[in-house]
CSV table of C-alpha atoms (C1' of nucleotides) in Angstrom, one decimal:
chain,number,residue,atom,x,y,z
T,5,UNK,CA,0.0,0.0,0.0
T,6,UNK,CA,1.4,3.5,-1.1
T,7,UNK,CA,1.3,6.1,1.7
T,8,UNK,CA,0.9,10.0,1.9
T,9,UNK,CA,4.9,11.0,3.8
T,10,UNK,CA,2.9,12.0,7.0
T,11,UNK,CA,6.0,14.1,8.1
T,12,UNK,CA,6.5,16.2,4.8
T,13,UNK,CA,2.9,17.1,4.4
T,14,UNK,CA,2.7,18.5,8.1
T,15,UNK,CA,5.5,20.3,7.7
T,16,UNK,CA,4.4,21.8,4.3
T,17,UNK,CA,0.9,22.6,6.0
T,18,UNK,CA,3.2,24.4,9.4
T,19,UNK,CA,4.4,27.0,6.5
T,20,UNK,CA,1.6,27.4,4.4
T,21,UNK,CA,-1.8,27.6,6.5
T,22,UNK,CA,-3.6,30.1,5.7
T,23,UNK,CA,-5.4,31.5,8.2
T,24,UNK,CA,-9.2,31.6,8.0
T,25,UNK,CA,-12.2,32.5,10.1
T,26,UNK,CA,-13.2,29.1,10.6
T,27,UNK,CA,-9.7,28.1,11.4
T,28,UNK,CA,-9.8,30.2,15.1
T,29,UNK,CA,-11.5,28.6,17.1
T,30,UNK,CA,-12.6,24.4,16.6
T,31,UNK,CA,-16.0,23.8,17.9
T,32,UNK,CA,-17.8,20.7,16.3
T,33,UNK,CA,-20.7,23.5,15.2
T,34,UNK,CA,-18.3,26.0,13.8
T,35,UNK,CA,-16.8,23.4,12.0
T,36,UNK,CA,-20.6,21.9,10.6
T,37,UNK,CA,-21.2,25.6,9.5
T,38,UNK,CA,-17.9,26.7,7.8
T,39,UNK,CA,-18.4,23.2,6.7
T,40,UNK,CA,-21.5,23.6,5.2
T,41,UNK,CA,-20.9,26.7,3.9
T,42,UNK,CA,-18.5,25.6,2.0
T,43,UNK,CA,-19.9,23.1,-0.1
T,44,UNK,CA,-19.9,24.1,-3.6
T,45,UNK,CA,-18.8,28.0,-2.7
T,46,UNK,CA,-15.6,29.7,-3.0
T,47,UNK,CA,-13.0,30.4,0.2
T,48,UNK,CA,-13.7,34.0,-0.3
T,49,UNK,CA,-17.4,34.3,-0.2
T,50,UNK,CA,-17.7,32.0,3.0
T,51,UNK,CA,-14.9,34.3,4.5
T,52,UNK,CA,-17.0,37.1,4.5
T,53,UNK,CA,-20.1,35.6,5.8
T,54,UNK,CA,-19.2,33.4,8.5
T,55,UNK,CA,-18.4,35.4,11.5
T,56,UNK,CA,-21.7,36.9,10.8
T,57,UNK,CA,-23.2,33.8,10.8
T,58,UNK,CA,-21.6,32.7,13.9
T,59,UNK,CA,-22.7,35.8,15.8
T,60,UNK,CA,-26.5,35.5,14.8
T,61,UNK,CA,-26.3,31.2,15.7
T,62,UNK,CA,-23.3,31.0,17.8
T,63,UNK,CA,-24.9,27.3,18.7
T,64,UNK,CA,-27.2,24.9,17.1
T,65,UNK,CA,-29.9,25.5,20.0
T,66,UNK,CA,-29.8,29.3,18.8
T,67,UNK,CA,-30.5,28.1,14.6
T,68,UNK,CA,-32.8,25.7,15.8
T,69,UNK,CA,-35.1,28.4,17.6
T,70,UNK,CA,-34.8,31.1,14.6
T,71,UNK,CA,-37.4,30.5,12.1
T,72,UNK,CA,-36.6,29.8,8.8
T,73,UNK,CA,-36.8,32.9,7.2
T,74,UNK,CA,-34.4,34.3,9.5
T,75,UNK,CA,-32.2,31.4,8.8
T,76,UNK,CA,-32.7,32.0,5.6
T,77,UNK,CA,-31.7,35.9,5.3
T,78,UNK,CA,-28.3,35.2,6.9
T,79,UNK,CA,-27.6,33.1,4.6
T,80,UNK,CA,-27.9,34.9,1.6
T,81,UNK,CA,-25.2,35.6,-1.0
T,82,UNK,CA,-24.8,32.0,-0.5
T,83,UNK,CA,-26.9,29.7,-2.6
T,84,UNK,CA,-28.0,26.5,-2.4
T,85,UNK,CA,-30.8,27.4,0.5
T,86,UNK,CA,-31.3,23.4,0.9
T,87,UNK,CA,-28.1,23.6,3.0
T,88,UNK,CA,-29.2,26.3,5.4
T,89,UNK,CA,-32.6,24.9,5.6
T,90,UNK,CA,-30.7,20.8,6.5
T,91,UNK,CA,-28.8,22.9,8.9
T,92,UNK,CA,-31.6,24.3,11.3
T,93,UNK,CA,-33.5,21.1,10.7
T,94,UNK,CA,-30.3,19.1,12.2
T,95,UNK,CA,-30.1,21.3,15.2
T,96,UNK,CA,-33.5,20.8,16.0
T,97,UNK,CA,-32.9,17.2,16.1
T,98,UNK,CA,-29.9,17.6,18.0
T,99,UNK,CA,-32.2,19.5,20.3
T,100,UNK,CA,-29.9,19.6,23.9
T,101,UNK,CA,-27.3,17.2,23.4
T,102,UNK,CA,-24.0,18.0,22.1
T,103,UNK,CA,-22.7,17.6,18.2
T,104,UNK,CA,-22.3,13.8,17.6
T,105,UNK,CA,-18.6,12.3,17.2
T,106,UNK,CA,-19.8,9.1,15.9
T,107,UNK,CA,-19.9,8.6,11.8
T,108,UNK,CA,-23.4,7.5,12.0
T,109,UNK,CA,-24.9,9.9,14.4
T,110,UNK,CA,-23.5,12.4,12.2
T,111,UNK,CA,-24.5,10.5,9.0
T,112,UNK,CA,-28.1,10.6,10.3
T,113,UNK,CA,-28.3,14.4,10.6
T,114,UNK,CA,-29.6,16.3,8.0
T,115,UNK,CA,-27.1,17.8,4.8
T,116,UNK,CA,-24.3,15.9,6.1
T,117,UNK,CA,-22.7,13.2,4.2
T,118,UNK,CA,-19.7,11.5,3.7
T,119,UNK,CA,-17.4,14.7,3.5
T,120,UNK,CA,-18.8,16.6,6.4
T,121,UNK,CA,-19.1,13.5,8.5
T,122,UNK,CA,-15.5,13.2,8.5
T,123,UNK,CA,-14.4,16.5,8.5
T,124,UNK,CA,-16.3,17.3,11.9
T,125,UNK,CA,-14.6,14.2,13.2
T,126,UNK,CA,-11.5,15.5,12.0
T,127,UNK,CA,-10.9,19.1,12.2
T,128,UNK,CA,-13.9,19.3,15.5
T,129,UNK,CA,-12.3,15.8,17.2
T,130,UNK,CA,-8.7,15.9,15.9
T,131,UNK,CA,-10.0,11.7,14.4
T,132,UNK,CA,-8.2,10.0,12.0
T,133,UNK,CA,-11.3,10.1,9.1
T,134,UNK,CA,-11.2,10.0,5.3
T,135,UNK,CA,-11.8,13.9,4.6
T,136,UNK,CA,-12.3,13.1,0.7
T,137,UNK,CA,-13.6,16.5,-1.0
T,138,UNK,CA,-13.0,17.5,-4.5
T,139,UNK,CA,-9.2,18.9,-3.6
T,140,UNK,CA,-8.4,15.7,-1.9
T,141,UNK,CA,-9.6,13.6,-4.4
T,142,UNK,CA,-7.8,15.2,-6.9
T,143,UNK,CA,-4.7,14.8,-4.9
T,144,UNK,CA,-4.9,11.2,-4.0
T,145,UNK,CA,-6.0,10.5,-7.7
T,146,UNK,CA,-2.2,11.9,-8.8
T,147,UNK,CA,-0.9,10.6,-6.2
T,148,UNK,CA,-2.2,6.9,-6.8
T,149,UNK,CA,-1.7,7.0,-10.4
T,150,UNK,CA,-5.7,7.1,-10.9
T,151,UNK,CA,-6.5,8.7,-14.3
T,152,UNK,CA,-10.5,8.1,-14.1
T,153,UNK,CA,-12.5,10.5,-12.3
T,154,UNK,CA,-11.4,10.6,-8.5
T,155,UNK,CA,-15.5,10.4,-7.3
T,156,UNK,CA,-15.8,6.9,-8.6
T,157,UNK,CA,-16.3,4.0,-6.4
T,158,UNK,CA,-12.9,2.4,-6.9
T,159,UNK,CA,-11.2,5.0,-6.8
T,160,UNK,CA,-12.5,6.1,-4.0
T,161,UNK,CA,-12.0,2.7,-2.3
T,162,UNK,CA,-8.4,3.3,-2.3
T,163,UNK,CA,-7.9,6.6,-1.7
T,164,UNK,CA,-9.8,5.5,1.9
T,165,UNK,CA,-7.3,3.1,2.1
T,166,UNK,CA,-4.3,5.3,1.2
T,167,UNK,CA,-5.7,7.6,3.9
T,168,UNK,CA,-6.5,4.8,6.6
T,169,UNK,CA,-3.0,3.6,6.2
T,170,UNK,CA,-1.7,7.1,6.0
T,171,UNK,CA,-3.0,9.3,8.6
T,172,UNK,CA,-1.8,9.2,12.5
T,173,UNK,CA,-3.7,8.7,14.8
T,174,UNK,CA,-4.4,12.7,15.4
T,175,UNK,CA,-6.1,13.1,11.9
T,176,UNK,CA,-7.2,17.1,11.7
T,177,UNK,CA,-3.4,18.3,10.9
T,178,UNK,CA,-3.0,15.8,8.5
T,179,UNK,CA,-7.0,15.7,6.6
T,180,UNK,CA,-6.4,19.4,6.7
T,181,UNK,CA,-3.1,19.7,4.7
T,182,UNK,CA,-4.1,17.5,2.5
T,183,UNK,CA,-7.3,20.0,1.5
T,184,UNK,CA,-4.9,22.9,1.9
T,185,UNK,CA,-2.3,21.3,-0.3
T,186,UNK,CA,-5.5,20.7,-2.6
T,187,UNK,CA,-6.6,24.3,-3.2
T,188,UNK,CA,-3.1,25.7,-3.0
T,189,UNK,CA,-0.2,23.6,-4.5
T,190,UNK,CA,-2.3,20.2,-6.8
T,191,UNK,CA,-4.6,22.5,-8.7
T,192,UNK,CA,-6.9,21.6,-11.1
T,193,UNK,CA,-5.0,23.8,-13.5
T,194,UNK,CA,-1.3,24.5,-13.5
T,195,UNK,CA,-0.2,22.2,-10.1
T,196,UNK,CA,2.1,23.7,-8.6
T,197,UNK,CA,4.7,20.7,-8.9
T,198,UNK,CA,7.9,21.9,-7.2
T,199,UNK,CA,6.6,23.2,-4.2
T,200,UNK,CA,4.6,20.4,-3.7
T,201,UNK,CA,5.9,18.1,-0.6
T,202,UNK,CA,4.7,14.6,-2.2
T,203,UNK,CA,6.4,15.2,-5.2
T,204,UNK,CA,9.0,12.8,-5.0
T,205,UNK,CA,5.9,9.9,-4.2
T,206,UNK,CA,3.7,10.8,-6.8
T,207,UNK,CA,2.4,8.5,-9.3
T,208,UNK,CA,1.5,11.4,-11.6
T,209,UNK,CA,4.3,13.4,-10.9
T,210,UNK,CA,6.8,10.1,-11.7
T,211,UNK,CA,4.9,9.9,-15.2
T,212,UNK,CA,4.6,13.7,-15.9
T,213,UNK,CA,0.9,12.8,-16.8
T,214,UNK,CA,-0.2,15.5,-14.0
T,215,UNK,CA,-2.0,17.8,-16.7
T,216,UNK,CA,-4.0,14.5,-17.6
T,217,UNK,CA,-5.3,13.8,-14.3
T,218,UNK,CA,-7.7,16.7,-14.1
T,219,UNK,CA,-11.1,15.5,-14.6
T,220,UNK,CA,-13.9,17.4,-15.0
T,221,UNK,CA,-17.3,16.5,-14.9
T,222,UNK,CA,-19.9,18.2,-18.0
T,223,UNK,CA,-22.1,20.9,-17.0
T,224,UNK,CA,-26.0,20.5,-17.0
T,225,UNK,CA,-27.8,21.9,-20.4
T,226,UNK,CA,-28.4,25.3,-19.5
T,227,UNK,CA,-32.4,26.0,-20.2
T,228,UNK,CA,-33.3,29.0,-21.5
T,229,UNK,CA,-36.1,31.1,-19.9
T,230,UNK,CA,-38.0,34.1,-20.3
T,231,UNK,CA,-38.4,35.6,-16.9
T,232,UNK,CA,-41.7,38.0,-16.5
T,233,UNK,CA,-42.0,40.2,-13.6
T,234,UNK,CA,-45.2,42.7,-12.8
T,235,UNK,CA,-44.4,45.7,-10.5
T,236,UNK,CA,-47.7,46.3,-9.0
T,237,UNK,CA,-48.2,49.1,-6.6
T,238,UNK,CA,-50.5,51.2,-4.7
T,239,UNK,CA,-49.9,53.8,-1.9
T,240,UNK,CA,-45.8,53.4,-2.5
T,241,UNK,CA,-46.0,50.1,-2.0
T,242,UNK,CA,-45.5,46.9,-4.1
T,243,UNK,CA,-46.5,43.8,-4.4
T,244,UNK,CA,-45.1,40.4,-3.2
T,245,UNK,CA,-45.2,36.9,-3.4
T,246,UNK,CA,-43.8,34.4,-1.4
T,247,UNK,CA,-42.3,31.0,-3.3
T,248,UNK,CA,-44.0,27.6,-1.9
T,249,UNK,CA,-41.9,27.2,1.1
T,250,UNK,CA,-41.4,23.3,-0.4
T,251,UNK,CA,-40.7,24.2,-3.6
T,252,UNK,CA,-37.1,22.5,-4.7
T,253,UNK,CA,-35.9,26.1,-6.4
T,254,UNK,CA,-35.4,28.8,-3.1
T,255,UNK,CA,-38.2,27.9,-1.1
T,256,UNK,CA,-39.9,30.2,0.8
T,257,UNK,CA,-38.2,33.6,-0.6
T,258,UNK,CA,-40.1,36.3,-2.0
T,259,UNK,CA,-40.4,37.7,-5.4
T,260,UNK,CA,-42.2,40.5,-7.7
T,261,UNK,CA,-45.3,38.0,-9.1
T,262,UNK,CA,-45.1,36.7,-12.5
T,263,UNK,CA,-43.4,33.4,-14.7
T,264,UNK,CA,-41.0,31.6,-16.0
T,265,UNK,CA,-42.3,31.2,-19.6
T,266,UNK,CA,-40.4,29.8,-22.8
T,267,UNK,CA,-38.2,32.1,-24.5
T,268,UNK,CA,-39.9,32.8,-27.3
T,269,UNK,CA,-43.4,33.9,-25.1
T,270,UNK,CA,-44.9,36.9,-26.6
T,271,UNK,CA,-44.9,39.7,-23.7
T,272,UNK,CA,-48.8,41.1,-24.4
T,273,UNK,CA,-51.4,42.0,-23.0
T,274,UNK,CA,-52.8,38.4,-22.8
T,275,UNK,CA,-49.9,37.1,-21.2
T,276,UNK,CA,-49.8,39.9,-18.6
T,277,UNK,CA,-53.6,39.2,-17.6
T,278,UNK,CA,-52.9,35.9,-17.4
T,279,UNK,CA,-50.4,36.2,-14.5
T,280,UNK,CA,-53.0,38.8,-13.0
T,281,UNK,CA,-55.9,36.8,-12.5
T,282,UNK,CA,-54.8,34.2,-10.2
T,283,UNK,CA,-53.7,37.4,-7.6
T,284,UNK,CA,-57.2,38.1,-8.3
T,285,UNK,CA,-56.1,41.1,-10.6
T,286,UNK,CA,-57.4,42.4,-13.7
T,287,UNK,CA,-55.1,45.2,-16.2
T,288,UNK,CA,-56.3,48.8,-15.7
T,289,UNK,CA,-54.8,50.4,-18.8
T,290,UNK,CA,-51.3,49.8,-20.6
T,291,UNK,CA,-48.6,47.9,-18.6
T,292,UNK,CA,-45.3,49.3,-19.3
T,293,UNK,CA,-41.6,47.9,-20.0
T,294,UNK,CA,-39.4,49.3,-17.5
T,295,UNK,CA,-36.4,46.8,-16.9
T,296,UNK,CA,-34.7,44.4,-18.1
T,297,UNK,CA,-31.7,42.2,-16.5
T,298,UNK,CA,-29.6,38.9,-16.9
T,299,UNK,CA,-30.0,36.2,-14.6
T,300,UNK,CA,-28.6,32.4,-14.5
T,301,UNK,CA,-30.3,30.2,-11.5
T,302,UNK,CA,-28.3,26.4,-11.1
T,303,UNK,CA,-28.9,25.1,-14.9
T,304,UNK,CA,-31.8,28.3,-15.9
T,305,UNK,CA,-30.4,31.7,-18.2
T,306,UNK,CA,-32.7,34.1,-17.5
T,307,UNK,CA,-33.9,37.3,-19.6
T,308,UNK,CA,-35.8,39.3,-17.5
T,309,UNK,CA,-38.1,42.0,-18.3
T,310,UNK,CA,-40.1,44.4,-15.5
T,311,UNK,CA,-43.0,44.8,-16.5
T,312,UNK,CA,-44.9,48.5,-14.7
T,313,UNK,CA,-48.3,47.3,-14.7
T,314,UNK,CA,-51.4,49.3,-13.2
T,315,UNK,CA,-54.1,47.1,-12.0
T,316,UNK,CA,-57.6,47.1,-10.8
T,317,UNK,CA,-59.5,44.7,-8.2
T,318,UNK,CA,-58.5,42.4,-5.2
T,319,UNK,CA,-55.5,40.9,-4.3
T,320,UNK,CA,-55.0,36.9,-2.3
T,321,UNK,CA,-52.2,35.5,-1.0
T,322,UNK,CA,-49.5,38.5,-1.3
T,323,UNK,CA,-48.1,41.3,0.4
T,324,UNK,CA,-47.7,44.9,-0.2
T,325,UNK,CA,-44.6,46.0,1.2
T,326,UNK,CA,-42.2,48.9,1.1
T,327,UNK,CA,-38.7,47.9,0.0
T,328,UNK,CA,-37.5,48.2,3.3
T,329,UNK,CA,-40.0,46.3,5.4
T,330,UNK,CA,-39.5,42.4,3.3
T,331,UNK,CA,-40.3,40.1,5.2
T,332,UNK,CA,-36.9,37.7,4.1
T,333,UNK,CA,-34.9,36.9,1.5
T,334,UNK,CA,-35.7,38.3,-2.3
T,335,UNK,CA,-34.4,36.1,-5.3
T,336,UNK,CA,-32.0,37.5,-6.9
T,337,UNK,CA,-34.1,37.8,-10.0
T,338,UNK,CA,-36.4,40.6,-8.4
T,339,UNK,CA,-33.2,42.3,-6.8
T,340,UNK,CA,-31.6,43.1,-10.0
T,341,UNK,CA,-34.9,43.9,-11.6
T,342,UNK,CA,-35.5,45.9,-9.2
T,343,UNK,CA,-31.7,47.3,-9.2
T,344,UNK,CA,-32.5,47.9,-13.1
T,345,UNK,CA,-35.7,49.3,-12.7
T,346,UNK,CA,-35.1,51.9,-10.1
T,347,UNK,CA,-38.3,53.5,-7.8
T,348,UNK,CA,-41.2,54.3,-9.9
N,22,DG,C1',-25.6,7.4,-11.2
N,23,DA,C1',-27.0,11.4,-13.5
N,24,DG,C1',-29.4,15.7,-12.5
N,25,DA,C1',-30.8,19.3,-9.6
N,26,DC,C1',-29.6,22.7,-6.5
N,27,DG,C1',-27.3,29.4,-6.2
N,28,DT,C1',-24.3,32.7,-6.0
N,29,DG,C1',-20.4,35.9,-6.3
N,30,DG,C1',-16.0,36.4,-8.2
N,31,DG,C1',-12.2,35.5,-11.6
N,32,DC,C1',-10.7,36.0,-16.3
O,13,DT,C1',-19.9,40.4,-21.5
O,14,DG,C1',-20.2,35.7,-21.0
O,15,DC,C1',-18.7,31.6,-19.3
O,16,DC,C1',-16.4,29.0,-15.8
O,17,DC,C1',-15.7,27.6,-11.4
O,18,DA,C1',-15.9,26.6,-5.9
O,19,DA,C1',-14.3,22.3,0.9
O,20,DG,C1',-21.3,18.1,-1.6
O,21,DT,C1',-25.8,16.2,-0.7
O,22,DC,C1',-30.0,14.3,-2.0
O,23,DT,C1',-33.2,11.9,-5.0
DNA sequence: GAGACGTGGGC
DNA sequence: TGCCCAAGTCT
């Protein structure tokens, strides 16, 4: 069995650790946030965010008695509300006892899977765990040789067992290097080679087939949509809607009312009373183009039009609200609409 | 196992 | 500007 040189790697990490928010102070819930936050999002965005995070929910009983619309809000800038959402839910369950240690307790909780499973029990309880994210991976797949895709099944299989036989006993030094030596040296793109500290062990390295190691996975087909916003108001007020708080795409935020229509849709007057009459709504003269913006949302490319539309009759399930009395998060569509469209 | 899920920032 | 990416999880 090929091993990671324990001694080089924590020496290497010693020099170069950066230091980061997270890295101050290792409870197991700042680590399940920063964690958390983390998934899928860049250094720099969760850098800025997570102190404030931290202050609002400085422990899981303090999420789990927010509402979800609070939880919500201090999460934006984020994406990827599911996580936010798993987050609140698993500190309700946790309800008064302390952040699990075990791999299955922590399994069980909500948004937490193999990764953060053993990065609480790494960097939170200083275990010995197989902290396999995407920089790790990629690491361990140079490193082994591996030239298929480092999320696979077998090759997953031995990079645990490159890490089982690799890490002492103390693991968060050594999981940690390894994702630090990930994101700063064995880079997707232009590896850093000769500052790397497993150089002289590396499969990839040995067979200068580094470059061709890099895997990356095919995006999703990006859908095309034609966004249509109304801007409805009375009394300097507009109108809001709410999103179905179990709808899979940002739950629960609010929005200007309107659709996601194909691209080609025809903005008319048909299409506009359409999207009136289920607010209860009916046109009261000509609606007017006043905005338009550029949105993408995961695998959707928005083109977004504000549509200034005077109305007559009753409204249901909405709110009128001045902009700054929202009740919780906007999408991001309305906000730039709204950016683009200024105060009318 | 593929597809869905967001956003801000880099180039 | 437009396209790409970034410490995964769930279905």
């Amino acid at each position: 069995m090929k091993r990671i040189p324990a001694p080089a790697l924590l020496a290497w990490f010693q020099e170069q650790r950066r230091d980061l928010p997270w890295r101050k102070r290792r409870t197991p819930w700042r680590v399940w946030v920063s964690e958390t936050m983390l998934q899928q999002t860049t250094v720099a965005v969760v850098a800025e965010r997570f102190e404030k995070f931290m202050r609002l929910f400085p422990t899981p009983a303090a999420l789990a008695a927010a509402t979800e619309s609070e939880a919500t809000l201090a999460w934006a800038g984020l994406g990827y509300y599911r996580r936010v959402r798993n987050l609140r839910a698993g500190a309700l369950a946790l309800g008064k006892r302390p952040v699990p240690r075990a791999e299955d307790d922590l399994l069980g909780l909500p948004g937490i899977g193999p990764y953060t499973a053993a990065a609480i029990r790494a960097f939170a309880f200083d275990e010995p765990a197989a902290v396999i994210d995407a920089n790790v991976g990629r690491v361990l797949q140079r490193f082994m040789g591996e030239e298929g895709a480092w999320n696979t099944a077998p090759v997953l299989k031995k990079a645990r067992a490159v890490l089982r036989a690799s890490s002492p006993p103390r693991g968060r030094d050594f999981s940690e290097g390894l994702m630090e030596l990930g994101a700063l040296v064995c880079t997707p793109k232009d590896p850093a080679c000769p500052a790397c500290p497993l150089r002289p062990d590396c499969a990839a390295h040995a067979t200068q087939r580094v470059a061709e190691t890099t895997t990356r996975k095919r995006r999703a087909p990006v859908r095309q949509i034609e966004a249509v916003r109304l801007r409805i108001q009375r009394a300097g007020k507009t109108l809001f809607v709410q999103r179905p708080l179990d709808a899979d795409l940002l739950p629960g935020q609010w929005e200007l009312p309107g659709a996601w229509c194909a691209r080609d849709t025809v903005i008319d007057a048909a299409l506009v009373a359409r999207l009136l009459r289920p607010l209860g709504f009916r046109l009261a003269g000509e609606f007017k183009r006043s905005a338009v913006a550029r949105h993408s949302v995961t695998t959707h490319q928005l083109r977004c039009t504000l549509l200034d539309t005077p109305v007559r009759g009753r409204m249901c399930r909405a709110r009128w609200l001045r902009k700054d009395e929202l009740p919780g998060t906007l999408t991001t569509e309305t906000r730039k609409l709204l950016l683009a469209g200024g105060s009318s």
